[in-house]
Amino acid sequence: MSTTASPIRVAVTGAAGQIGYALLFRIASGAMFGPDRPVILQLIEAPVEKAMKALEGVAMELDDCAFPLLKGMVLTDQPEVGFKDANWSLLVGAKPRGPGMERADLLKDNGKIFIGQGRIIDRVAADDARVAVVGNPANTNCMIAASQAKRLTPDRFTAMVRLDQNRAQTQLAKKAGVDLTAVKDIFIYGNHSPTMVSAYCNATIGGKKATEVITDHAWLKGPFFETVGKRGAAIIAARGASSAASAANALVDHVRDLMTPGAIHSVAVKSNGLYGFDPEVWAGMPVRTTTPGSYEVITGQELCDFCKERVAITNKELVEERAAVVDMLQG
Ligand code: NAX
C-alpha cells in the first residue's frame, strides 16, 4: 500500500505495559486513524531498565508485523523526546495502587507524573496536539495534566470512559436479547470508577426507549449499574490481571470517534458545570465530534431522577479527588 498523507505522530506512555501490548498493534494496523494514514509511534516508558528492555521487545514485534502504515518508532524514557511534535498523546502509563496504599497517596503519586507530562506536552507537542488519558484515576489525572498547559486549551485533554460505554451497551443488548448494534445512545456520566453513571434513561433499543424494552427497572438500577461499575474488578478476579485488550480497544474507539466528524460517544471532558458537575472536574458525558480532534458536548439530555442522584455521587467523588491534589496544581 502506498499513501501520500503525512504520518500522524502518536505518543504512548506505558507502552510496554499490558494495555500497550494490546494497543500498539491496532494503531500500527490503521484501526485508530484509518487505513490511509501512516503513523509514527513514539513509545515512552518509565526510566526503568526492565521496562525499556520490554519495550525493545515490543518494538521488535512491531517490526516483525511489517505494517505498511508504520513509518517509524521512537523508544524513549525521556518524555521531552517522546512527546516531541506528537499529534496525539495517549497517556496509558500510571503508578498502580500498591498493597495498603491510601487512595490519596495514589492520587498524589500519579499527580506528579501527570503534572510533568502535562507541562512537557504543552511545551513540545504539535500545535494540533490532542491528549487522551487512560492511566487511573483517569479523570483526575487528565484534569492535572490539563492544569499545567498554557498553550493547549482544556478541550484538548480528554479521559477515557469508552470502555464503560462499551460494557454498558453489551449488557443492555444481552438483557434485551438483541444484537449489540440495536442499542444506541447509552452514555457514561462522571468518573471512570464504580460511581460512574450508565445513563440507561436516554438509551434506545431498536429505536424504542430502553426502559420500555427492558421493563425490569430494578435490574437497570441494580445489577446493570453494578455490573458495568464493577466490571474491572470482575475481570481481575477472573483473569488474574486487569482489563487490557478491551481497554486498548476502547481507546481505539475513543480516538477514532474523536477523529470522525458526526460521531456521538461518551468522553470525559472538562465539565464547565454541565449536567450538574463541578465546573473544574473532568466528567464523562456525551459529545459529538465536530472536526477531527474537536467536539461539542451534547447538552439538554434529560436524566431521570435515579441517574441525577447518581450524578451527584460521582461528582462528589471527582470533587474529592480534585481536593486531594489541588495544592499540587499551582506553581
Ligand atoms: P501495566 O502496569 O501493565 O503497564 C503500565 C506501564 O506504564 C508499565 O510498563 C510502566 O512501566 C509504565 N509507566 C509507569 N509510569 C510511567 C511513566 N511515568 N511514564 C511512562 N510509562 C510509565 O498497566 P496496564 O494494565 O497497561 O494499565 C495502565 C493504566 O490503565 C493503569 O493505570 C490502569 O488502572 C488503567 N486502566 C484504565 C482504564 C480506563 O477505562 N480508563 C481501564 C483499564 C485500566 O485499568
Coordinates of C-alpha atoms and ligand atoms in Angstrom, one line a residue:
M1 CA 0.0 0.0 0.0
S2 CA 1.3 3.5 -0.7
T3 CA -0.2 6.6 0.7
T4 CA 0.7 10.3 0.3
A5 CA -0.8 11.5 3.7
S6 CA 1.8 12.7 6.2
P7 CA 2.3 10.4 9.2
I8 CA 0.5 11.2 12.4
R9 CA 2.7 11.1 15.4
V10 CA 1.3 9.2 18.3
A11 CA 3.0 9.2 21.7
V12 CA 2.1 6.4 24.0
T13 CA 3.1 6.2 27.7
G14 CA 3.3 2.9 29.5
A15 CA 3.9 1.4 26.0
A16 CA 5.4 -1.8 27.4
G17 CA 2.5 -2.4 29.8
Q18 CA -0.4 -4.8 29.1
I19 CA -2.7 -2.2 27.6
G20 CA 0.3 -1.0 25.5
Y21 CA 0.8 -4.5 24.2
A22 CA -2.8 -4.7 23.0
L23 CA -2.9 -1.2 21.7
L24 CA 0.2 -0.5 19.6
F25 CA -0.5 -3.2 17.0
R26 CA -4.0 -1.9 16.5
I27 CA -2.7 1.7 16.0
A28 CA 0.0 0.4 13.6
S29 CA -2.5 -1.6 11.6
G30 CA -4.7 1.5 10.9
A31 CA -7.6 0.8 13.3
M32 CA -7.2 4.1 15.1
F33 CA -6.5 6.6 12.3
G34 CA -7.8 4.7 9.3
P35 CA -6.3 2.6 6.5
D36 CA -4.8 5.6 4.7
R37 CA -3.0 7.4 7.5
P38 CA 0.6 6.4 8.2
V39 CA 1.7 6.6 11.8
I40 CA 4.9 7.1 13.7
L41 CA 4.8 5.6 17.2
Q42 CA 6.7 7.5 19.9
L43 CA 6.8 5.0 22.8
I44 CA 7.5 6.2 26.3
E45 CA 8.3 4.1 29.2
A46 CA 9.3 4.7 32.8
P47 CA 13.1 5.1 33.3
V48 CA 13.5 1.5 34.5
E49 CA 15.8 -1.0 32.8
K50 CA 13.3 -3.8 32.8
A51 CA 10.6 -1.6 31.2
M52 CA 12.8 -0.3 28.5
K53 CA 14.1 -3.8 27.7
A54 CA 10.5 -5.0 27.4
L55 CA 9.7 -2.0 25.2
E56 CA 12.5 -3.1 22.8
G57 CA 10.9 -6.5 22.6
V58 CA 7.5 -4.9 21.7
A59 CA 9.2 -2.8 19.0
M60 CA 10.8 -5.9 17.6
E61 CA 7.4 -7.5 17.3
L62 CA 6.0 -4.4 15.6
D63 CA 8.8 -4.6 13.1
D64 CA 8.0 -8.2 12.6
C65 CA 4.4 -7.4 11.7
A66 CA 5.6 -5.4 8.6
F67 CA 2.7 -3.0 9.0
P68 CA 2.7 -0.8 5.8
L69 CA 1.4 2.2 7.7
L70 CA 4.1 2.2 10.4
K71 CA 6.6 4.7 9.3
G72 CA 8.8 4.9 12.3
M73 CA 9.2 4.3 16.0
V74 CA 10.9 6.2 18.8
L75 CA 11.7 4.3 22.0
T76 CA 12.5 6.5 25.0
D77 CA 12.3 7.1 28.7
Q78 CA 12.5 10.8 28.2
P79 CA 9.1 12.5 27.9
E80 CA 10.6 15.5 26.1
V81 CA 11.7 13.2 23.3
G82 CA 8.6 11.1 23.3
F83 CA 6.1 13.9 23.2
K84 CA 8.0 15.9 20.6
D85 CA 5.7 17.1 17.8
A86 CA 3.1 14.5 18.9
N87 CA -0.3 15.0 17.3
W88 CA -1.9 12.6 19.8
S89 CA -0.5 11.7 23.3
L90 CA -2.1 8.6 24.8
L91 CA -1.3 8.6 28.5
V92 CA -1.7 5.0 29.5
G93 CA 1.2 4.6 32.0
A94 CA 0.4 5.3 35.6
K95 CA 1.5 4.1 39.0
P96 CA -0.7 1.2 40.2
R97 CA -2.2 1.2 43.7
G98 CA 0.2 -0.9 45.9
P99 CA -0.9 -3.1 48.8
G100 CA -2.2 -1.0 51.7
M101 CA -1.8 2.3 49.7
E102 CA -4.2 5.0 50.5
R103 CA -6.2 6.5 47.6
A104 CA -5.0 10.0 48.4
D105 CA -1.3 8.8 48.1
L106 CA -2.2 7.1 44.8
L107 CA -3.7 10.4 43.6
K108 CA -0.6 12.3 44.7
D109 CA 1.9 9.9 43.2
N110 CA 0.1 9.9 39.9
G111 CA -0.4 13.7 40.2
K112 CA 3.4 14.1 40.0
I113 CA 3.6 12.0 36.8
F114 CA 0.7 13.9 35.1
I115 CA 1.9 17.3 36.1
G116 CA 5.3 16.6 34.5
Q117 CA 3.7 15.1 31.4
G118 CA 1.1 17.9 31.0
R119 CA 3.9 20.5 31.1
I120 CA 6.1 18.8 28.6
I121 CA 3.2 18.0 26.2
D122 CA 2.2 21.7 26.4
R123 CA 5.8 22.7 25.6
V124 CA 6.8 20.2 22.9
A125 CA 3.8 18.5 21.3
A126 CA 2.4 19.6 17.9
D127 CA 0.2 22.7 17.5
D128 CA -2.8 20.4 17.0
A129 CA -1.9 18.2 20.0
R130 CA -4.7 16.1 21.5
V131 CA -4.4 14.1 24.7
A132 CA -6.3 11.0 25.9
V133 CA -5.8 9.8 29.4
V134 CA -6.3 6.1 30.4
G135 CA -4.0 5.7 33.4
N136 CA -6.0 5.8 36.6
P137 CA -7.5 7.7 38.2
A138 CA -8.0 8.8 34.6
N139 CA -10.4 11.8 35.0
T140 CA -8.3 13.4 37.7
N141 CA -5.0 12.6 36.0
C142 CA -6.4 14.3 32.9
M143 CA -7.5 17.4 34.9
I144 CA -4.0 17.5 36.4
A145 CA -2.3 17.3 33.0
A146 CA -4.6 20.0 31.6
S147 CA -4.0 22.3 34.6
Q148 CA -0.3 22.6 33.5
A149 CA -1.0 23.7 30.0
K150 CA -0.6 27.3 29.0
R151 CA -0.7 26.8 25.2
L152 CA -3.1 24.0 24.8
T153 CA -6.7 24.7 25.9
P154 CA -8.6 22.3 28.3
D155 CA -10.7 20.8 25.5
R156 CA -7.6 19.2 24.1
F157 CA -7.4 16.9 27.1
T158 CA -9.9 14.1 27.4
A159 CA -10.1 11.0 29.6
M160 CA -11.5 7.6 28.6
V161 CA -14.9 6.4 29.7
R162 CA -15.4 4.5 26.5
L163 CA -14.7 1.1 28.0
D164 CA -17.6 1.7 30.4
Q165 CA -19.9 2.8 27.5
N166 CA -19.0 -0.4 25.6
R167 CA -19.6 -2.5 28.6
A168 CA -23.0 -0.9 29.2
Q169 CA -24.0 -1.4 25.6
T170 CA -23.2 -5.1 25.7
Q171 CA -25.1 -5.6 29.0
L172 CA -28.2 -3.9 27.7
A173 CA -28.1 -5.9 24.4
K174 CA -27.8 -9.2 26.3
K175 CA -30.6 -8.4 28.7
A176 CA -32.9 -7.4 25.8
G177 CA -31.8 -10.3 23.7
V178 CA -31.0 -8.1 20.7
D179 CA -28.0 -7.5 18.5
L180 CA -25.5 -5.1 20.0
T181 CA -26.0 -2.6 17.2
A182 CA -29.6 -2.2 18.2
V183 CA -28.5 -0.4 21.4
K184 CA -27.9 3.3 20.9
D185 CA -27.3 6.4 23.0
I186 CA -26.0 4.8 26.1
F187 CA -23.8 7.4 27.6
I188 CA -21.5 7.4 30.7
Y189 CA -21.5 10.3 33.0
G190 CA -18.9 11.1 35.7
N191 CA -15.9 9.3 36.9
H192 CA -14.2 6.2 35.5
S193 CA -14.8 4.4 38.8
P194 CA -17.5 2.3 40.3
T195 CA -19.5 5.6 40.8
M196 CA -19.9 6.1 37.1
V197 CA -23.4 6.6 35.8
S198 CA -24.5 4.4 32.9
A199 CA -27.5 6.6 31.9
Y200 CA -29.9 4.0 30.6
C201 CA -32.8 6.5 30.7
N202 CA -31.7 8.0 27.4
A203 CA -30.7 4.8 25.7
T204 CA -32.7 3.3 22.9
I205 CA -33.0 -0.3 21.8
G206 CA -34.3 -1.0 18.3
G207 CA -35.5 2.6 18.2
K208 CA -37.6 2.4 21.4
K209 CA -36.7 3.7 24.8
A210 CA -34.6 1.2 26.6
T211 CA -36.8 1.5 29.7
E212 CA -39.8 0.3 27.5
V213 CA -37.9 -2.6 26.1
I214 CA -36.4 -3.7 29.4
T215 CA -39.3 -3.4 31.8
D216 CA -37.3 -4.9 34.7
H217 CA -36.3 -1.5 36.1
A218 CA -35.0 -3.0 39.3
W219 CA -32.4 -4.7 37.1
L220 CA -31.4 -1.4 35.4
K221 CA -31.0 0.3 38.7
G222 CA -29.3 -2.6 40.4
P223 CA -27.4 -5.4 38.6
F224 CA -26.9 -3.3 35.4
F225 CA -25.3 -0.5 37.3
E226 CA -23.3 -2.9 39.4
T227 CA -22.0 -5.0 36.5
V228 CA -20.8 -2.0 34.5
G229 CA -19.4 -0.1 37.5
K230 CA -17.5 -3.1 38.9
R231 CA -16.6 -4.9 35.7
G232 CA -12.9 -4.0 36.1
A233 CA -12.8 -5.8 39.4
A234 CA -14.7 -8.8 38.0
I235 CA -12.2 -9.1 35.2
I236 CA -9.3 -9.0 37.7
A237 CA -11.0 -11.7 39.7
A238 CA -11.5 -13.9 36.7
R239 CA -8.3 -13.3 34.7
G240 CA -5.9 -12.5 37.5
A241 CA -5.0 -9.3 35.6
S242 CA -6.8 -6.1 34.8
S243 CA -8.7 -5.4 31.5
A244 CA -6.1 -4.9 28.8
A245 CA -7.4 -5.8 25.3
S246 CA -10.8 -4.3 26.0
A247 CA -9.2 -1.2 27.4
A248 CA -7.0 -0.9 24.3
N249 CA -10.0 -1.5 22.1
A250 CA -11.9 1.3 23.9
L251 CA -9.0 3.7 23.4
V252 CA -9.1 2.9 19.7
D253 CA -12.8 3.7 19.7
H254 CA -12.3 6.9 21.8
V255 CA -9.6 8.4 19.5
R256 CA -11.1 7.1 16.2
D257 CA -14.5 8.6 17.1
L258 CA -12.9 11.9 18.1
M259 CA -11.3 12.0 14.7
T260 CA -14.6 11.2 12.9
P261 CA -17.0 14.2 12.5
G262 CA -20.5 13.4 13.5
A263 CA -19.6 10.6 15.9
I264 CA -21.6 10.6 19.1
H265 CA -19.9 9.0 22.1
S266 CA -19.0 9.3 25.8
V267 CA -15.8 11.2 26.6
A268 CA -14.6 12.6 29.9
V269 CA -14.1 16.3 29.3
K270 CA -13.8 19.5 31.4
S271 CA -17.4 19.7 32.7
N272 CA -17.7 23.5 32.7
G273 CA -20.6 23.0 35.0
L274 CA -22.7 20.9 32.6
Y275 CA -25.1 18.3 33.9
G276 CA -24.6 19.5 37.5
F277 CA -20.9 18.7 37.6
D278 CA -18.4 20.9 39.4
P279 CA -17.0 23.2 36.6
E280 CA -13.4 22.2 37.3
V281 CA -13.7 18.4 37.1
W282 CA -13.3 16.2 34.1
A283 CA -16.5 14.1 33.8
G284 CA -17.9 11.6 31.3
M285 CA -20.7 13.0 29.1
P286 CA -22.0 12.6 25.6
V287 CA -20.1 14.6 22.9
R288 CA -20.5 15.0 19.2
T289 CA -17.3 15.2 17.2
T290 CA -17.3 18.4 15.0
T291 CA -14.0 18.4 13.1
P292 CA -11.2 15.8 13.5
G293 CA -10.0 16.1 17.1
S294 CA -12.7 18.6 18.2
Y295 CA -16.1 18.1 19.7
E296 CA -19.1 19.7 21.3
V297 CA -20.8 18.4 24.4
I298 CA -24.4 17.3 23.7
T299 CA -26.4 19.4 26.1
G300 CA -30.0 19.0 27.1
Q301 CA -30.2 15.3 27.8
E302 CA -32.8 14.9 30.4
L303 CA -31.7 12.5 33.1
C304 CA -34.1 10.5 35.2
D305 CA -34.2 11.1 39.0
F306 CA -32.2 8.0 39.7
C307 CA -29.4 9.0 37.3
K308 CA -29.4 12.5 38.6
E309 CA -28.9 11.2 42.2
R310 CA -26.0 9.1 40.9
V311 CA -24.5 12.0 39.0
A312 CA -24.4 13.9 42.4
I313 CA -22.5 10.9 43.9
T314 CA -19.9 10.6 41.1
N315 CA -19.5 14.4 41.1
K316 CA -18.8 14.4 44.8
E317 CA -16.1 11.8 44.2
L318 CA -14.5 13.8 41.4
V319 CA -14.6 16.9 43.6
E320 CA -12.9 15.0 46.5
E321 CA -10.2 13.7 44.1
R322 CA -9.5 17.2 42.9
A323 CA -9.3 18.4 46.5
A324 CA -6.7 15.8 47.3
V325 CA -4.4 17.2 44.6
V326 CA -5.4 20.8 44.3
D327 CA -2.3 22.1 46.2
M328 CA -0.1 20.4 43.6
L329 CA -1.7 22.2 40.6
Q330 CA -0.2 25.7 41.2
G331 CA 3.4 26.7 40.6
Ligands
NAX1 P1 0.7 -2.0 33.4 O1 1.2 -2.0 34.8 O2 0.7 -3.4 32.6 O3 1.5 -1.0 32.5 C1 1.8 0.3 32.9 C2 3.1 0.7 32.2 O4 3.3 2.1 32.5 C3 4.3 0.0 32.8 O5 5.0 -0.6 31.7 C4 5.1 1.1 33.5 O6 6.5 0.9 33.4 C5 4.6 2.3 32.7 N1 4.8 3.6 33.4 C6 4.7 3.8 34.7 N2 5.0 5.1 35.0 C7 5.3 5.7 33.8 C8 5.7 7.0 33.4 N3 5.9 8.0 34.3 N4 6.0 7.2 32.1 C9 5.8 6.2 31.2 N5 5.5 5.0 31.5 C10 5.2 4.7 32.8 O7 -0.7 -1.4 33.4 P2 -1.9 -1.5 32.3 O8 -2.7 -2.7 32.6 O9 -1.3 -1.4 30.9 O10 -2.8 -0.3 32.7 C11 -2.4 1.0 32.5 C12 -3.3 2.0 33.2 O11 -4.6 1.9 32.7 C13 -3.5 1.7 34.7 O12 -3.4 3.0 35.4 C14 -4.9 1.2 34.8 O13 -5.5 1.4 36.1 C15 -5.6 2.0 33.7 N6 -6.8 1.5 33.2 C16 -7.8 2.4 32.8 C17 -9.0 2.0 32.2 C18 -9.9 3.1 31.8 O14 -11.0 2.7 31.3 N7 -9.7 4.4 31.9 C19 -9.3 0.6 32.0 C20 -8.1 -0.3 32.1 C21 -7.1 0.0 33.0 O15 -7.4 -0.5 34.3

